[in-house]
Amino acid sequence: MIAFAQAAAEAPTWVGPLVAISLLLIALVYILIGIVVVIAARGTSKRVAAMQETLSDLRQDLDPALRSIKSVAEDGGAVAKTLRRESDELVDASRQIRRKLVTGSERIQERLEDMDALYEVVYDEVEESALGLAAGLRTARHGKALLAPVSRLIRRRRRRRKRR
């Protein structure tokens, strides 16, 4: 340490004032930096205050719009639920109609089969009756042919009686 003190004592006289001036300049630079920071902070705080005011105005302007959007969204949700419920009911109704149509077509098919069987029976009966009638007519014609001479005799006798 003594050597250091001796070296400091032997230093030139201009070093001390130069160090003091350097320290003063460094201090002034720090003060200047502080002033710039304070000025910048004031400008920033003014800008932040202006932005806060703008945001407040924007919030006031957007608040009714946001409420309206929220209301529309809620109404849209209600409409979507209603549409979903209605579409489910339509699907159920169409299923019921389809079931009824299938059941009805099956019943119609059964009735058509019954009608077909009935027509076959009626056709057979009509055919038998027609054949019976045709046979009866043939018999009547042949019988008439057999009875024709007898009929002529009876007619002649009647005519003779009338003339007398």
PDB file of C-alpha atoms in Angstrom:
ATOM      1  CA  MET A   1       0.000   0.000   0.000  1.00  0.00           C
ATOM      2  CA  ILE A   2       2.755   2.278   0.690  1.00  0.00           C
ATOM      3  CA  ALA A   3       3.951   1.803  -2.843  1.00  0.00           C
ATOM      4  CA  PHE A   4       0.550   2.780  -4.120  1.00  0.00           C
ATOM      5  CA  ALA A   5       0.490   5.901  -2.011  1.00  0.00           C
ATOM      6  CA  GLN A   6       3.955   6.794  -3.187  1.00  0.00           C
ATOM      7  CA  ALA A   7       2.947   6.238  -6.790  1.00  0.00           C
ATOM      8  CA  ALA A   8      -0.104   8.433  -6.256  1.00  0.00           C
ATOM      9  CA  ALA A   9       2.031  11.117  -4.676  1.00  0.00           C
ATOM     10  CA  GLU A  10       4.385  11.084  -7.565  1.00  0.00           C
ATOM     11  CA  ALA A  11       1.578  11.357 -10.141  1.00  0.00           C
ATOM     12  CA  PRO A  12       1.377  14.496 -12.208  1.00  0.00           C
ATOM     13  CA  THR A  13      -0.825  17.289 -10.941  1.00  0.00           C
ATOM     14  CA  TRP A  14      -3.097  17.380 -13.946  1.00  0.00           C
ATOM     15  CA  VAL A  15      -4.468  13.838 -13.326  1.00  0.00           C
ATOM     16  CA  GLY A  16      -6.577  14.858 -10.296  1.00  0.00           C
ATOM     17  CA  PRO A  17      -8.428  17.696 -12.007  1.00  0.00           C
ATOM     18  CA  LEU A  18      -8.889  15.547 -15.112  1.00  0.00           C
ATOM     19  CA  VAL A  19     -10.482  12.754 -13.068  1.00  0.00           C
ATOM     20  CA  ALA A  20     -12.708  15.311 -11.304  1.00  0.00           C
ATOM     21  CA  ILE A  21     -13.808  16.804 -14.620  1.00  0.00           C
ATOM     22  CA  SER A  22     -14.446  13.282 -15.996  1.00  0.00           C
ATOM     23  CA  LEU A  23     -16.536  12.431 -12.961  1.00  0.00           C
ATOM     24  CA  LEU A  24     -18.427  15.705 -13.355  1.00  0.00           C
ATOM     25  CA  LEU A  25     -19.094  14.940 -17.032  1.00  0.00           C
ATOM     26  CA  ILE A  26     -20.266  11.414 -16.173  1.00  0.00           C
ATOM     27  CA  ALA A  27     -22.569  12.848 -13.509  1.00  0.00           C
ATOM     28  CA  LEU A  28     -23.925  15.414 -15.989  1.00  0.00           C
ATOM     29  CA  VAL A  29     -24.543  12.669 -18.549  1.00  0.00           C
ATOM     30  CA  TYR A  30     -26.455  10.671 -15.921  1.00  0.00           C
ATOM     31  CA  ILE A  31     -28.442  13.773 -14.993  1.00  0.00           C
ATOM     32  CA  LEU A  32     -29.143  14.393 -18.674  1.00  0.00           C
ATOM     33  CA  ILE A  33     -30.228  10.760 -19.089  1.00  0.00           C
ATOM     34  CA  GLY A  34     -32.490  11.167 -16.054  1.00  0.00           C
ATOM     35  CA  ILE A  35     -34.016  14.347 -17.514  1.00  0.00           C
ATOM     36  CA  VAL A  36     -34.590  12.610 -20.866  1.00  0.00           C
ATOM     37  CA  VAL A  37     -36.171   9.645 -19.065  1.00  0.00           C
ATOM     38  CA  VAL A  38     -38.449  11.993 -17.071  1.00  0.00           C
ATOM     39  CA  ILE A  39     -39.439  13.882 -20.232  1.00  0.00           C
ATOM     40  CA  ALA A  40     -40.044  10.602 -22.061  1.00  0.00           C
ATOM     41  CA  ALA A  41     -42.041   9.292 -19.104  1.00  0.00           C
ATOM     42  CA  ARG A  42     -44.181  12.435 -19.102  1.00  0.00           C
ATOM     43  CA  GLY A  43     -44.779  12.107 -22.841  1.00  0.00           C
ATOM     44  CA  THR A  44     -45.525   8.436 -22.421  1.00  0.00           C
ATOM     45  CA  SER A  45     -47.866   9.097 -19.514  1.00  0.00           C
ATOM     46  CA  LYS A  46     -49.671  11.715 -21.609  1.00  0.00           C
ATOM     47  CA  ARG A  47     -49.943   9.225 -24.440  1.00  0.00           C
ATOM     48  CA  VAL A  48     -51.091   6.518 -22.045  1.00  0.00           C
ATOM     49  CA  ALA A  49     -53.682   8.913 -20.599  1.00  0.00           C
ATOM     50  CA  ALA A  50     -54.839   9.776 -24.127  1.00  0.00           C
ATOM     51  CA  MET A  51     -54.996   6.073 -24.983  1.00  0.00           C
ATOM     52  CA  GLN A  52     -56.920   5.372 -21.789  1.00  0.00           C
ATOM     53  CA  GLU A  53     -59.365   8.114 -22.683  1.00  0.00           C
ATOM     54  CA  THR A  54     -59.666   6.757 -26.227  1.00  0.00           C
ATOM     55  CA  LEU A  55     -60.159   3.247 -24.858  1.00  0.00           C
ATOM     56  CA  SER A  56     -62.764   4.539 -22.436  1.00  0.00           C
ATOM     57  CA  ASP A  57     -64.604   6.293 -25.271  1.00  0.00           C
ATOM     58  CA  LEU A  58     -64.256   3.199 -27.420  1.00  0.00           C
ATOM     59  CA  ARG A  59     -65.560   1.044 -24.594  1.00  0.00           C
ATOM     60  CA  GLN A  60     -68.534   3.364 -24.170  1.00  0.00           C
ATOM     61  CA  ASP A  61     -69.182   3.269 -27.903  1.00  0.00           C
ATOM     62  CA  LEU A  62     -68.721  -0.484 -28.190  1.00  0.00           C
ATOM     63  CA  ASP A  63     -70.593  -1.440 -25.034  1.00  0.00           C
ATOM     64  CA  PRO A  64     -74.078  -1.137 -26.609  1.00  0.00           C
ATOM     65  CA  ALA A  65     -72.835  -2.886 -29.737  1.00  0.00           C
ATOM     66  CA  LEU A  66     -71.367  -5.700 -27.655  1.00  0.00           C
ATOM     67  CA  ARG A  67     -74.622  -5.999 -25.720  1.00  0.00           C
ATOM     68  CA  SER A  68     -76.522  -6.149 -29.012  1.00  0.00           C
ATOM     69  CA  ILE A  69     -74.148  -8.773 -30.351  1.00  0.00           C
ATOM     70  CA  LYS A  70     -74.539 -10.773 -27.153  1.00  0.00           C
ATOM     71  CA  SER A  71     -78.326 -10.468 -27.419  1.00  0.00           C
ATOM     72  CA  VAL A  72     -78.240 -11.521 -31.071  1.00  0.00           C
ATOM     73  CA  ALA A  73     -76.000 -14.456 -30.176  1.00  0.00           C
ATOM     74  CA  GLU A  74     -78.416 -15.528 -27.441  1.00  0.00           C
ATOM     75  CA  ASP A  75     -81.351 -15.138 -29.846  1.00  0.00           C
ATOM     76  CA  GLY A  76     -79.401 -17.103 -32.447  1.00  0.00           C
ATOM     77  CA  GLY A  77     -78.845 -19.850 -29.899  1.00  0.00           C
ATOM     78  CA  ALA A  78     -82.558 -19.888 -29.109  1.00  0.00           C
ATOM     79  CA  VAL A  79     -83.397 -19.984 -32.822  1.00  0.00           C
ATOM     80  CA  ALA A  80     -80.911 -22.817 -33.335  1.00  0.00           C
ATOM     81  CA  LYS A  81     -82.509 -24.778 -30.483  1.00  0.00           C
ATOM     82  CA  THR A  82     -85.971 -24.146 -31.920  1.00  0.00           C
ATOM     83  CA  LEU A  83     -84.843 -25.197 -35.398  1.00  0.00           C
ATOM     84  CA  ARG A  84     -83.219 -28.319 -33.998  1.00  0.00           C
ATOM     85  CA  ARG A  85     -86.378 -29.204 -32.066  1.00  0.00           C
ATOM     86  CA  GLU A  86     -88.597 -28.519 -35.092  1.00  0.00           C
ATOM     87  CA  SER A  87     -86.365 -30.550 -37.401  1.00  0.00           C
ATOM     88  CA  ASP A  88     -86.418 -33.433 -34.904  1.00  0.00           C
ATOM     89  CA  GLU A  89     -90.214 -33.224 -34.811  1.00  0.00           C
ATOM     90  CA  LEU A  90     -90.351 -33.198 -38.625  1.00  0.00           C
ATOM     91  CA  VAL A  91     -88.121 -36.253 -38.755  1.00  0.00           C
ATOM     92  CA  ASP A  92     -90.352 -38.009 -36.214  1.00  0.00           C
ATOM     93  CA  ALA A  93     -93.466 -37.053 -38.177  1.00  0.00           C
ATOM     94  CA  SER A  94     -91.965 -38.319 -41.430  1.00  0.00           C
ATOM     95  CA  ARG A  95     -91.051 -41.600 -39.720  1.00  0.00           C
ATOM     96  CA  GLN A  96     -94.608 -41.975 -38.466  1.00  0.00           C
ATOM     97  CA  ILE A  97     -96.006 -41.189 -41.913  1.00  0.00           C
ATOM     98  CA  ARG A  98     -93.634 -43.689 -43.496  1.00  0.00           C
ATOM     99  CA  ARG A  99     -94.686 -46.373 -40.990  1.00  0.00           C
ATOM    100  CA  LYS A 100     -98.348 -45.639 -41.706  1.00  0.00           C
ATOM    101  CA  LEU A 101     -97.730 -45.775 -45.458  1.00  0.00           C
ATOM    102  CA  VAL A 102     -95.947 -49.105 -45.162  1.00  0.00           C
ATOM    103  CA  THR A 103     -98.712 -50.495 -42.944  1.00  0.00           C
ATOM    104  CA  GLY A 104    -101.395 -49.133 -45.285  1.00  0.00           C
ATOM    105  CA  SER A 105     -99.707 -50.548 -48.370  1.00  0.00           C
ATOM    106  CA  GLU A 106     -99.427 -53.939 -46.656  1.00  0.00           C
ATOM    107  CA  ARG A 107    -103.133 -53.829 -45.803  1.00  0.00           C
ATOM    108  CA  ILE A 108    -104.012 -52.804 -49.351  1.00  0.00           C
ATOM    109  CA  GLN A 109    -101.878 -55.666 -50.666  1.00  0.00           C
ATOM    110  CA  GLU A 110    -103.717 -58.127 -48.402  1.00  0.00           C
ATOM    111  CA  ARG A 111    -107.085 -56.767 -49.506  1.00  0.00           C
ATOM    112  CA  LEU A 112    -106.090 -56.958 -53.153  1.00  0.00           C
ATOM    113  CA  GLU A 113    -105.100 -60.579 -52.655  1.00  0.00           C
ATOM    114  CA  ASP A 114    -108.472 -61.222 -50.977  1.00  0.00           C
ATOM    115  CA  MET A 115    -110.255 -59.442 -53.854  1.00  0.00           C
ATOM    116  CA  ASP A 116    -108.305 -61.528 -56.359  1.00  0.00           C
ATOM    117  CA  ALA A 117    -109.383 -64.718 -54.599  1.00  0.00           C
ATOM    118  CA  LEU A 118    -112.992 -63.454 -54.501  1.00  0.00           C
ATOM    119  CA  TYR A 119    -112.890 -62.590 -58.218  1.00  0.00           C
ATOM    120  CA  GLU A 120    -111.583 -66.057 -58.989  1.00  0.00           C
ATOM    121  CA  VAL A 121    -114.435 -67.642 -57.012  1.00  0.00           C
ATOM    122  CA  VAL A 122    -117.028 -65.345 -58.641  1.00  0.00           C
ATOM    123  CA  TYR A 123    -115.526 -66.020 -62.068  1.00  0.00           C
ATOM    124  CA  ASP A 124    -115.729 -69.758 -61.501  1.00  0.00           C
ATOM    125  CA  GLU A 125    -119.344 -69.426 -60.332  1.00  0.00           C
ATOM    126  CA  VAL A 126    -120.297 -67.210 -63.284  1.00  0.00           C
ATOM    127  CA  GLU A 127    -118.569 -69.582 -65.663  1.00  0.00           C
ATOM    128  CA  GLU A 128    -120.407 -72.555 -64.181  1.00  0.00           C
ATOM    129  CA  SER A 129    -123.709 -70.659 -64.315  1.00  0.00           C
ATOM    130  CA  ALA A 130    -123.081 -69.607 -67.911  1.00  0.00           C
ATOM    131  CA  LEU A 131    -122.242 -73.155 -68.878  1.00  0.00           C
ATOM    132  CA  GLY A 132    -125.348 -74.374 -67.045  1.00  0.00           C
ATOM    133  CA  LEU A 133    -127.483 -71.768 -68.793  1.00  0.00           C
ATOM    134  CA  ALA A 134    -125.983 -72.634 -72.165  1.00  0.00           C
ATOM    135  CA  ALA A 135    -126.644 -76.301 -71.520  1.00  0.00           C
ATOM    136  CA  GLY A 136    -130.210 -75.473 -70.451  1.00  0.00           C
ATOM    137  CA  LEU A 137    -130.774 -73.406 -73.579  1.00  0.00           C
ATOM    138  CA  ARG A 138    -129.434 -76.188 -75.742  1.00  0.00           C
ATOM    139  CA  THR A 139    -131.703 -78.615 -73.996  1.00  0.00           C
ATOM    140  CA  ALA A 140    -134.615 -76.236 -74.418  1.00  0.00           C
ATOM    141  CA  ARG A 141    -133.865 -75.876 -78.123  1.00  0.00           C
ATOM    142  CA  HIS A 142    -133.642 -79.598 -78.577  1.00  0.00           C
ATOM    143  CA  GLY A 143    -136.718 -80.047 -76.404  1.00  0.00           C
ATOM    144  CA  LYS A 144    -138.519 -77.459 -78.496  1.00  0.00           C
ATOM    145  CA  ALA A 145    -137.529 -79.323 -81.593  1.00  0.00           C
ATOM    146  CA  LEU A 146    -138.928 -82.507 -80.062  1.00  0.00           C
ATOM    147  CA  LEU A 147    -142.109 -80.766 -78.963  1.00  0.00           C
ATOM    148  CA  ALA A 148    -142.579 -78.865 -82.234  1.00  0.00           C
ATOM    149  CA  PRO A 149    -144.785 -81.520 -83.892  1.00  0.00           C
ATOM    150  CA  VAL A 150    -146.894 -81.791 -80.744  1.00  0.00           C
ATOM    151  CA  SER A 151    -147.188 -78.027 -80.674  1.00  0.00           C
ATOM    152  CA  ARG A 152    -148.331 -77.962 -84.312  1.00  0.00           C
ATOM    153  CA  LEU A 153    -150.986 -80.514 -83.631  1.00  0.00           C
ATOM    154  CA  ILE A 154    -152.302 -78.521 -80.715  1.00  0.00           C
ATOM    155  CA  ARG A 155    -152.391 -75.371 -82.795  1.00  0.00           C
ATOM    156  CA  ARG A 156    -154.227 -77.068 -85.637  1.00  0.00           C
ATOM    157  CA  ARG A 157    -156.839 -78.400 -83.296  1.00  0.00           C
ATOM    158  CA  ARG A 158    -157.370 -74.998 -81.801  1.00  0.00           C
ATOM    159  CA  ARG A 159    -157.792 -73.467 -85.208  1.00  0.00           C
ATOM    160  CA  ARG A 160    -160.301 -76.081 -86.174  1.00  0.00           C
ATOM    161  CA  ARG A 161    -162.291 -75.518 -83.029  1.00  0.00           C
ATOM    162  CA  LYS A 162    -162.355 -71.829 -83.613  1.00  0.00           C
ATOM    163  CA  ARG A 163    -163.619 -72.299 -87.124  1.00  0.00           C
ATOM    164  CA  ARG A 164    -166.451 -74.436 -86.010  1.00  0.00           C
TER     165      ARG A 164
END
